[in-house]
Coordinates of C-alpha atoms in Angstrom, one line a residue:
X12 CA 0.1 0.0 0.0
X13 CA 1.3 3.4 -1.0
X14 CA 1.8 6.1 1.7
X15 CA -0.4 9.1 1.2
X16 CA 1.2 11.4 3.7
X17 CA 4.8 12.2 4.8
X18 CA 4.3 10.5 7.9
X19 CA 3.1 7.3 6.5
X20 CA 6.2 7.6 4.0
X21 CA 8.6 7.9 6.9
X22 CA 6.9 5.0 8.8
X23 CA 7.4 2.7 5.7
X24 CA 11.2 3.3 6.0
X25 CA 11.3 4.5 2.4
X26 CA 14.8 5.3 1.3
X27 CA 15.1 8.3 -1.2
X28 CA 17.7 7.8 -3.9
X29 CA 19.0 10.2 -6.5
X30 CA 18.0 9.3 -10.0
X31 CA 21.5 8.3 -11.0
X32 CA 21.8 5.9 -7.8
X33 CA 18.4 4.5 -8.7
X34 CA 19.5 3.7 -12.2
X35 CA 22.6 2.1 -10.7
X36 CA 20.7 0.1 -8.1
X37 CA 18.4 -1.4 -10.8
X38 CA 21.0 -2.1 -13.3
X39 CA 23.1 -3.8 -10.7
X40 CA 20.1 -5.9 -10.0
X41 CA 19.6 -6.6 -13.8
X42 CA 23.0 -7.7 -14.4
X43 CA 23.1 -10.0 -11.3
X44 CA 20.0 -11.6 -12.4
X45 CA 21.4 -11.9 -16.0
X46 CA 18.2 -10.1 -17.4
X47 CA 18.3 -8.7 -20.9
X48 CA 18.0 -5.0 -20.8
X49 CA 17.5 -2.6 -23.7
X50 CA 15.0 -4.8 -25.6
X51 CA 14.8 -4.3 -29.4
X52 CA 18.4 -2.8 -29.5
X53 CA 20.1 -5.2 -31.9
X54 CA 23.9 -5.3 -32.9
X55 CA 25.2 -3.4 -29.8
X56 CA 25.5 -6.3 -27.4
X57 CA 29.5 -6.1 -27.5
X58 CA 29.8 -2.6 -28.0
X59 CA 27.4 0.3 -27.1
X60 CA 25.3 -1.5 -24.5
X61 CA 28.4 -2.6 -22.2
X62 CA 29.7 0.9 -22.5
X63 CA 26.3 2.4 -21.5
X64 CA 26.0 0.2 -18.5
X65 CA 29.4 1.1 -17.5
X66 CA 28.4 4.8 -17.7
X67 CA 25.3 4.2 -15.5
X68 CA 27.4 2.3 -12.9
X69 CA 29.6 5.4 -12.9
X70 CA 26.5 7.6 -12.4
X71 CA 27.5 9.7 -15.5
X72 CA 25.7 12.0 -17.8
X73 CA 25.9 10.4 -21.3
X74 CA 26.4 11.6 -24.9
X75 CA 25.5 9.2 -27.6
X76 CA 27.4 10.3 -30.7
X77 CA 26.7 8.6 -34.0
X78 CA 25.1 9.1 -37.5
X79 CA 21.4 9.1 -38.1
X80 CA 19.3 6.0 -37.7
X81 CA 21.6 4.4 -35.3
X82 CA 19.0 3.9 -32.5
X83 CA 20.3 6.7 -30.2
X84 CA 17.0 8.2 -29.3
X85 CA 15.5 4.7 -28.7
X86 CA 18.3 3.8 -26.3
X87 CA 17.6 6.8 -24.3
X88 CA 14.0 6.1 -24.1
X89 CA 14.7 2.5 -22.9
X90 CA 16.6 3.9 -19.7
X91 CA 13.3 4.6 -18.2
X92 CA 13.1 0.8 -17.5
X93 CA 15.9 1.2 -15.1
X94 CA 13.8 3.7 -12.9
X95 CA 11.8 2.4 -10.0
X96 CA 8.2 1.8 -11.0
X97 CA 6.7 4.5 -8.7
X98 CA 8.4 7.3 -6.6
X99 CA 6.7 9.7 -4.1
X100 CA 6.3 13.6 -4.5
X101 CA 5.0 16.3 -2.6
X102 CA 1.3 16.8 -4.0
X103 CA 1.1 20.1 -6.1
X104 CA 4.8 20.4 -6.7
X105 CA 5.7 21.5 -10.2
X106 CA 8.9 19.8 -10.0
X107 CA 7.8 16.7 -8.4
X108 CA 9.8 17.2 -5.2
X109 CA 11.1 14.5 -3.0
X110 CA 9.2 14.6 0.2
X111 CA 12.3 13.6 2.1
X112 CA 14.6 15.9 0.3
X113 CA 12.5 19.0 -0.9
X114 CA 14.3 21.9 -2.9
X115 CA 11.4 24.1 -4.2
X116 CA 9.9 26.9 -2.2
X117 CA 6.5 25.3 -2.5
X118 CA 7.5 21.8 -1.2
X119 CA 9.5 23.3 1.6
X120 CA 6.7 25.5 2.6
X121 CA 4.2 22.6 2.5
X122 CA 6.3 20.4 4.7
X123 CA 7.0 23.2 7.1
X124 CA 3.2 24.0 7.4
X125 CA 1.7 20.5 7.4
X126 CA 4.5 18.4 8.8
X127 CA 3.7 14.7 8.7
X128 CA 0.3 15.3 7.2
X129 CA 1.8 16.7 3.8
X130 CA 0.0 14.9 1.2
X131 CA 2.0 12.6 -0.9
X132 CA 1.4 11.3 -4.4
X133 CA 3.2 8.7 -6.6
X134 CA 4.7 9.2 -10.0
X135 CA 5.1 6.4 -12.5
X136 CA 8.6 5.9 -14.2
X137 CA 6.9 6.6 -17.7
X138 CA 6.2 10.1 -16.6
X139 CA 9.8 10.7 -15.6
X140 CA 11.1 11.0 -19.1
X141 CA 11.5 14.3 -20.9
X142 CA 12.8 14.7 -24.5
X143 CA 13.6 17.8 -26.3
X144 CA 14.7 18.1 -29.9
X145 CA 17.4 20.8 -30.1
X146 CA 16.8 23.5 -32.8
X147 CA 18.2 27.0 -33.2
X148 CA 15.1 28.5 -31.7
X149 CA 15.3 26.8 -28.4
X150 CA 15.5 29.6 -25.7
X151 CA 16.7 29.5 -22.0
X152 CA 13.2 30.1 -21.2
X153 CA 12.0 26.7 -22.8
X154 CA 14.9 24.7 -21.1
X155 CA 15.3 26.6 -17.6
X156 CA 12.4 28.9 -17.2
X157 CA 11.5 32.6 -17.2
X158 CA 9.9 35.2 -14.8
X159 CA 6.2 35.3 -15.0
X160 CA 5.1 39.0 -14.6
X161 CA 1.5 38.0 -14.0
X162 CA 2.3 35.6 -11.3
X163 CA 4.5 38.3 -9.7
X164 CA 1.7 40.9 -9.8
X165 CA -1.1 38.5 -8.6
X166 CA 1.1 37.4 -5.6
X167 CA 2.4 40.8 -5.3
X168 CA 6.1 39.6 -5.2
X169 CA 9.2 41.0 -6.5
X170 CA 11.1 39.4 -9.4
X171 CA 13.8 38.4 -6.8
X172 CA 11.4 35.7 -5.4
X173 CA 11.6 32.2 -6.5
X174 CA 7.8 31.9 -6.5
X175 CA 7.6 34.2 -9.7
X176 CA 9.5 31.8 -11.9
X177 CA 7.7 29.6 -14.5
X178 CA 9.8 26.5 -14.5
X179 CA 11.2 25.1 -18.0
X180 CA 11.6 21.7 -19.1
X181 CA 14.7 20.7 -17.1
X182 CA 13.4 21.8 -13.7
X183 CA 10.1 20.0 -14.4
X184 CA 12.3 16.8 -15.2
X185 CA 13.8 16.7 -11.7
X186 CA 14.4 13.4 -10.4
X187 CA 14.1 11.9 -14.1
X188 CA 15.7 11.5 -17.3
X189 CA 16.2 14.6 -19.5
X190 CA 17.1 13.9 -23.2
X191 CA 18.4 16.5 -25.7
X192 CA 18.4 15.3 -29.3
X193 CA 20.9 16.8 -31.6
X194 CA 22.9 18.8 -29.0
X195 CA 25.1 20.7 -31.4
X196 CA 22.0 22.4 -32.8
X197 CA 21.5 24.3 -29.7
X198 CA 22.9 27.8 -29.7
X199 CA 26.2 28.2 -27.8
X200 CA 24.8 30.5 -25.1
X201 CA 22.1 27.9 -24.3
X202 CA 24.7 25.2 -24.1
X203 CA 26.6 27.3 -21.7
X204 CA 23.4 27.6 -19.5
X205 CA 23.3 23.7 -19.5
X206 CA 27.1 23.6 -18.5
X207 CA 26.2 25.8 -15.5
X208 CA 23.5 23.5 -14.4
X209 CA 25.7 20.5 -14.8
X210 CA 28.5 21.9 -13.0
X211 CA 27.1 24.7 -10.3
X212 CA 23.6 23.2 -9.9
X213 CA 22.3 26.8 -10.0
X214 CA 19.8 28.6 -12.5
X215 CA 20.2 32.1 -13.8
X216 CA 17.1 33.8 -15.0
X217 CA 17.1 37.4 -16.1
X218 CA 19.9 38.2 -13.6
X219 CA 18.1 36.3 -10.7
X220 CA 20.4 33.6 -9.3
X221 CA 18.6 30.6 -7.9
X222 CA 20.3 27.8 -6.2
X223 CA 18.2 24.7 -7.2
X224 CA 20.1 21.4 -6.7
X225 CA 18.2 19.6 -9.4
X226 CA 18.6 15.8 -9.6
X227 CA 18.5 14.8 -13.4
X228 CA 20.0 12.1 -15.5
X229 CA 21.1 14.0 -18.6
X230 CA 21.4 12.0 -22.0
X231 CA 22.5 13.9 -24.9
X232 CA 22.5 12.8 -28.6
X233 CA 24.5 14.2 -31.5
X234 CA 25.6 13.5 -35.1
X235 CA 29.3 14.0 -36.0
X236 CA 27.9 15.5 -39.2
X237 CA 26.5 18.4 -37.2
X238 CA 30.1 19.6 -36.0
X239 CA 30.8 20.9 -39.5
X240 CA 27.3 21.7 -41.0
X241 CA 25.4 23.2 -38.1
X242 CA 27.1 23.7 -35.1
X243 CA 29.2 22.0 -32.3
X244 CA 29.1 21.1 -28.8
X245 CA 31.0 23.9 -26.7
X246 CA 34.1 22.5 -25.3
X247 CA 33.1 23.2 -21.5
X248 CA 30.0 21.5 -21.9
X249 CA 31.5 18.6 -23.8
X250 CA 34.1 18.3 -21.0
X251 CA 31.4 18.1 -18.3
X252 CA 29.5 15.2 -20.0
X253 CA 31.3 12.3 -18.4
X254 CA 30.7 9.5 -20.9
X255 CA 30.7 9.8 -24.7
X256 CA 29.6 6.7 -26.4
X257 CA 30.0 6.0 -30.1
X258 CA 27.1 4.2 -31.8
X259 CA 27.4 2.5 -35.2
X260 CA 25.5 0.7 -38.0
X261 CA 24.8 -3.1 -38.0
X262 CA 28.0 -4.9 -38.8
X263 CA 26.3 -7.9 -40.5
X264 CA 23.3 -8.6 -42.8
X265 CA 21.9 -10.9 -40.5
X266 CA 21.6 -8.3 -37.7
X267 CA 20.4 -5.6 -40.1
X268 CA 17.7 -8.1 -41.3
X269 CA 16.5 -8.6 -37.7
X270 CA 16.3 -4.8 -37.2
X271 CA 14.4 -4.3 -40.5
X272 CA 11.8 -7.2 -39.6
X273 CA 11.5 -5.8 -36.1
X274 CA 10.7 -2.2 -37.2
X275 CA 8.9 -2.7 -40.5
X276 CA 5.1 -1.7 -39.9
X277 CA 3.2 -4.4 -41.9
X278 CA -0.6 -5.2 -41.8
X279 CA -1.8 -8.7 -41.2
X280 CA -2.6 -9.0 -44.9
X281 CA 0.8 -7.8 -46.1
X282 CA 2.4 -10.6 -43.5
X283 CA 0.8 -13.3 -45.7
X284 CA 2.9 -12.2 -48.9
X285 CA 5.5 -14.6 -49.5
X286 CA 9.1 -13.0 -49.2
X287 CA 12.1 -15.4 -49.9
X288 CA 15.3 -14.9 -48.0
X289 CA 17.1 -13.8 -51.2
X290 CA 15.0 -10.8 -51.6
X291 CA 15.4 -9.9 -47.8
X292 CA 19.1 -10.3 -48.2
X293 CA 19.0 -8.1 -51.3
X294 CA 17.1 -5.3 -49.3
X295 CA 19.7 -5.2 -46.6
X296 CA 22.7 -5.4 -49.0
X297 CA 21.5 -2.2 -50.6
X298 CA 22.1 -0.3 -47.5
X299 CA 25.7 -2.0 -47.0
X300 CA 26.4 -0.9 -50.7
X301 CA 25.1 2.6 -50.0
X302 CA 27.5 2.9 -47.0
X303 CA 30.5 2.5 -49.0
X304 CA 29.3 4.2 -52.3
X305 CA 31.4 7.1 -53.7
X306 CA 28.1 8.7 -55.0
X307 CA 26.8 9.2 -51.2
X308 CA 28.0 11.4 -48.5
X309 CA 29.3 9.2 -46.1
X310 CA 29.6 11.9 -43.2
X311 CA 25.7 12.0 -43.4
X312 CA 25.4 8.2 -43.0
X313 CA 22.8 5.9 -44.4
X314 CA 19.9 5.3 -41.9
X315 CA 18.8 2.0 -40.8
X316 CA 15.4 3.4 -42.0
X317 CA 16.3 3.0 -45.5
X318 CA 16.1 -0.8 -45.3
X319 CA 12.8 -0.5 -43.3
X320 CA 11.1 1.8 -45.7
X321 CA 12.4 -0.2 -48.6
X322 CA 11.0 -3.4 -47.2
X323 CA 7.7 -1.8 -46.5
X324 CA 7.7 -0.5 -50.1
X325 CA 8.8 -3.9 -51.5
X326 CA 5.8 -5.7 -49.6
X327 CA 3.3 -3.0 -51.0
X328 CA 4.4 -3.3 -54.4
X329 CA 3.6 -6.8 -54.4
X330 CA 0.3 -6.3 -52.7
X331 CA -0.6 -3.6 -55.2
X332 CA -0.1 -6.2 -58.1
X333 CA -2.0 -8.8 -56.2
X334 CA -5.0 -6.2 -55.8
X335 CA -4.8 -5.1 -59.6
X336 CA -4.7 -8.8 -60.8
X337 CA -7.4 -10.0 -58.3
X338 CA -5.3 -12.6 -57.1
X339 CA -5.6 -14.3 -53.8
X340 CA -2.0 -14.6 -53.0
X341 CA 1.5 -13.6 -54.4
X342 CA 5.2 -13.6 -53.7
X343 CA 7.8 -10.7 -54.0
X344 CA 9.7 -10.7 -57.2
X345 CA 12.8 -8.8 -58.3
X346 CA 10.8 -6.6 -60.5
X347 CA 9.4 -5.3 -57.2
X348 CA 12.7 -3.7 -56.6
X349 CA 11.5 -1.0 -58.8
X350 CA 9.0 -0.1 -55.9
X351 CA 11.9 0.6 -53.4
X352 CA 13.6 3.5 -55.4
X353 CA 11.7 6.1 -53.7
X354 CA 12.6 4.7 -50.2
X355 CA 16.2 4.7 -51.1
X356 CA 16.2 8.3 -52.8
X357 CA 14.6 9.8 -49.8
X358 CA 17.2 8.4 -47.3
X359 CA 20.7 9.1 -49.0
X360 CA 22.6 12.4 -49.2
X361 CA 24.6 12.6 -52.5
X362 CA 27.8 14.1 -53.2
X363 CA 28.6 16.2 -56.2
X364 CA 29.1 13.1 -58.4
X365 CA 25.9 11.5 -57.2
X366 CA 24.1 14.6 -58.1
X367 CA 25.3 14.4 -61.6
X368 CA 24.1 10.8 -61.9
X369 CA 20.8 11.6 -60.3
X370 CA 19.1 10.1 -57.1
X371 CA 17.2 7.4 -59.2
X372 CA 20.3 6.2 -61.2
X373 CA 22.2 5.9 -58.0
X374 CA 19.5 3.9 -56.5
X375 CA 19.5 1.5 -59.4
X376 CA 23.2 1.2 -59.0
X377 CA 23.1 0.3 -55.5
X378 CA 20.5 -2.3 -56.2
X379 CA 22.6 -3.7 -59.1
X380 CA 25.6 -3.8 -56.8
X381 CA 23.5 -5.7 -54.1
X382 CA 22.5 -8.4 -56.7
X383 CA 26.1 -8.8 -58.0
X384 CA 27.2 -9.2 -54.4
X385 CA 24.9 -12.0 -53.6
X386 CA 24.9 -13.8 -57.0
X387 CA 28.0 -15.9 -56.3
X388 CA 26.1 -17.2 -53.1
X389 CA 23.5 -18.9 -55.5
X390 CA 25.4 -19.4 -58.8
X391 CA 28.8 -19.7 -60.4
X392 CA 30.8 -16.5 -61.2
X393 CA 29.6 -15.5 -64.8
X394 CA 33.1 -14.0 -65.6
X395 CA 35.1 -17.2 -64.5
X396 CA 32.5 -19.4 -66.1
X397 CA 33.2 -17.5 -69.5
X398 CA 37.0 -18.0 -69.2
X399 CA 36.8 -21.4 -67.9
X400 CA 37.7 -24.3 -70.2
X401 CA 34.7 -26.4 -69.0
X402 CA 31.1 -25.7 -70.2
X403 CA 29.7 -22.4 -69.6
X404 CA 26.3 -22.8 -67.7
X405 CA 25.1 -19.6 -69.1
X406 CA 25.9 -20.0 -72.8
X407 CA 22.3 -21.1 -73.8
X408 CA 20.8 -18.0 -72.1
X409 CA 23.2 -15.5 -73.5
X410 CA 22.9 -17.0 -76.9
X411 CA 18.9 -16.9 -76.8
X412 CA 19.4 -13.1 -76.3
X413 CA 22.1 -12.9 -79.0
X414 CA 19.5 -14.1 -81.5
X415 CA 17.7 -11.0 -81.0
X416 CA 15.1 -11.9 -78.3
X417 CA 14.2 -9.6 -75.4
X418 CA 12.2 -9.9 -72.4
X419 CA 10.3 -7.3 -70.1
X420 CA 9.5 -8.2 -66.6
X421 CA 7.0 -5.8 -65.5
X422 CA 6.1 -5.6 -61.6
X423 CA 2.4 -5.9 -62.5
X424 CA 2.4 -9.1 -64.5
X425 CA 0.1 -11.9 -63.4
X426 CA 1.7 -15.1 -62.3
X427 CA 0.9 -17.0 -65.6
X428 CA 2.4 -14.1 -67.7
X429 CA 5.4 -13.8 -65.4
X430 CA 6.0 -17.5 -65.6
X431 CA 5.6 -17.5 -69.3
X432 CA 8.0 -14.7 -70.1
X433 CA 10.7 -16.4 -67.9
X434 CA 10.1 -19.8 -69.4
X435 CA 10.6 -18.3 -72.9
X436 CA 14.4 -17.8 -72.2
X437 CA 16.1 -20.8 -73.4
X438 CA 18.3 -22.7 -70.8
X439 CA 17.1 -20.3 -67.7
X440 CA 14.9 -23.0 -66.0
X441 CA 17.4 -25.6 -66.8
X442 CA 20.1 -23.7 -65.1
X443 CA 18.1 -23.0 -62.0
X444 CA 17.1 -26.7 -61.8
X445 CA 20.7 -27.8 -62.0
X446 CA 22.0 -25.7 -59.0
X447 CA 18.8 -25.7 -57.1
X448 CA 16.5 -28.7 -57.7
X449 CA 14.7 -28.8 -54.5
X450 CA 12.7 -25.3 -54.6
X451 CA 9.2 -24.5 -54.8
X452 CA 7.8 -23.2 -58.1
X453 CA 7.8 -19.5 -56.7
X454 CA 11.3 -19.7 -55.5
X455 CA 12.4 -21.3 -58.9
X456 CA 10.8 -18.4 -60.8
X457 CA 12.3 -15.9 -58.5
X458 CA 15.8 -17.4 -59.1
X459 CA 15.2 -17.4 -62.8
X460 CA 14.5 -13.8 -62.5
X461 CA 17.6 -13.3 -60.4
X462 CA 19.8 -15.0 -62.9
X463 CA 18.9 -12.4 -65.6
X464 CA 19.7 -9.5 -63.1
X465 CA 23.0 -11.2 -62.3
X466 CA 24.1 -11.7 -65.8
X467 CA 23.2 -8.1 -66.5
X468 CA 25.5 -6.9 -63.5
X469 CA 28.3 -9.2 -64.9
X470 CA 28.0 -7.4 -68.3
X471 CA 26.5 -10.5 -70.0
X472 CA 23.1 -9.0 -70.7
X473 CA 21.8 -5.6 -71.0
X474 CA 19.3 -4.4 -68.3
X475 CA 16.9 -1.4 -69.1
X476 CA 14.8 0.2 -66.5
X477 CA 11.2 0.3 -67.1
X478 CA 8.6 2.3 -65.5
X479 CA 7.7 -0.5 -63.2
X480 CA 10.2 -3.5 -63.7
X481 CA 13.2 -4.3 -65.8
X482 CA 13.8 -5.3 -69.4
X483 CA 16.8 -7.5 -70.5
X484 CA 18.3 -7.7 -74.0
X485 CA 21.6 -8.8 -75.7
X486 CA 24.7 -6.8 -74.4
X487 CA 26.2 -6.1 -77.7
X488 CA 23.0 -5.4 -79.5
X489 CA 22.2 -2.6 -77.0
X490 CA 25.7 -1.1 -77.4
X491 CA 25.1 -0.7 -81.3
X492 CA 22.0 1.0 -80.6
X493 CA 22.8 3.7 -78.2
X494 CA 20.7 6.8 -78.5
X495 CA 22.9 9.7 -79.8
X496 CA 21.4 12.2 -77.4
X497 CA 22.6 9.9 -74.6
X498 CA 26.1 10.1 -75.9
X499 CA 25.9 13.9 -76.5
X500 CA 24.9 14.1 -72.6
X501 CA 27.8 11.8 -71.7
X502 CA 30.3 14.2 -73.5
X503 CA 29.2 17.1 -71.6
X504 CA 29.7 15.3 -68.4

């Protein structure tokens, strides 16, 4: 039973802890019981999480430094789980004063007046988290507070009285966690005010100095890109943030896949659409290719949201085909990759060379590189096969195209049309059956389409980008039929 008065709280032998000690106490319990903390944070088990746990045990304020889409804010939000479920506070207090250690005029006056009968309320840990996105227009009044002239006039008090202050976000986060996202975006003078709070525990508002020993766990997030683009963390403030933890992108495709499936928001109908592991890996590989592409600004980073949005688009593209064709079921095809272009172009920052190429072309290039990277996992290397003395398994396929045949795989083809087009390519079904004989019909068709993409990436076929889908033709035939205007544009570049 929760105490309702100060007297009952004292009688219950309640021990008051600072927020940093509270986090430390609950983390120790979690580590001793070998419980998994930070649910949903993947790929940080050996890097970020141990460093964060060390910082909490040291009772440090924390700076999470990393590129966009590296779960910095999510980590900060999960710190709430290390707080006690409920804590008591003086009823009516704006800053949720600890009944056993009040700091505001209101709480001190209540306890002095009512003694053990002072009313107590309980605050849930979910209410002890405050988050603010730093923008250049944030003021000291927003974060710390300001003098309220109406309150001063009503109460007939001078501006030199604590009671005329309207508290900002940080005092209202007393005994909780306060997160400032994108710290470098804060103006330098605001950062200096924060530094004063971290160091001296006092608040200065319009020349009025108020000693208010706030108990706050500060968590800051920052992007290294911001140091050059928009601002920087002032040196005295950075020096007072005791632990700086570097975040990073997933180091393997497997971890990246887990993050994508965990975060992708799909409907129940969309979850019924069949998605082969090959396509899932392709989506992840696109982001890995983007993170090393010379066309993309690596200082800006490639967010994990790219693969999440791309996966959602991929499923939706397949769903759209199913709805258009009045089909009861479908599976994701490689032609559906044309539907992820908007998800890629919206998540990458291009350098000058990338701007010359254009975002759509860069997106197609990334998809192509992802296909080329994964192709050797399923089939022999076409370049080596061409040079090998033994029979080239791709000869029948390339010769079919050499005879002038072409194939267009649009993303809205009905299943029977899709199958018919792929089966027309001589040697294609035979090749897939040779290397992967035990697949379902859908998987076989998908790999047949994959072979065409792979051969195009190894310059054995020509790939054309359609409005929705891809077209394939003979490599040399396309070289001799280049549009003159395209050549002229290339000359200018």
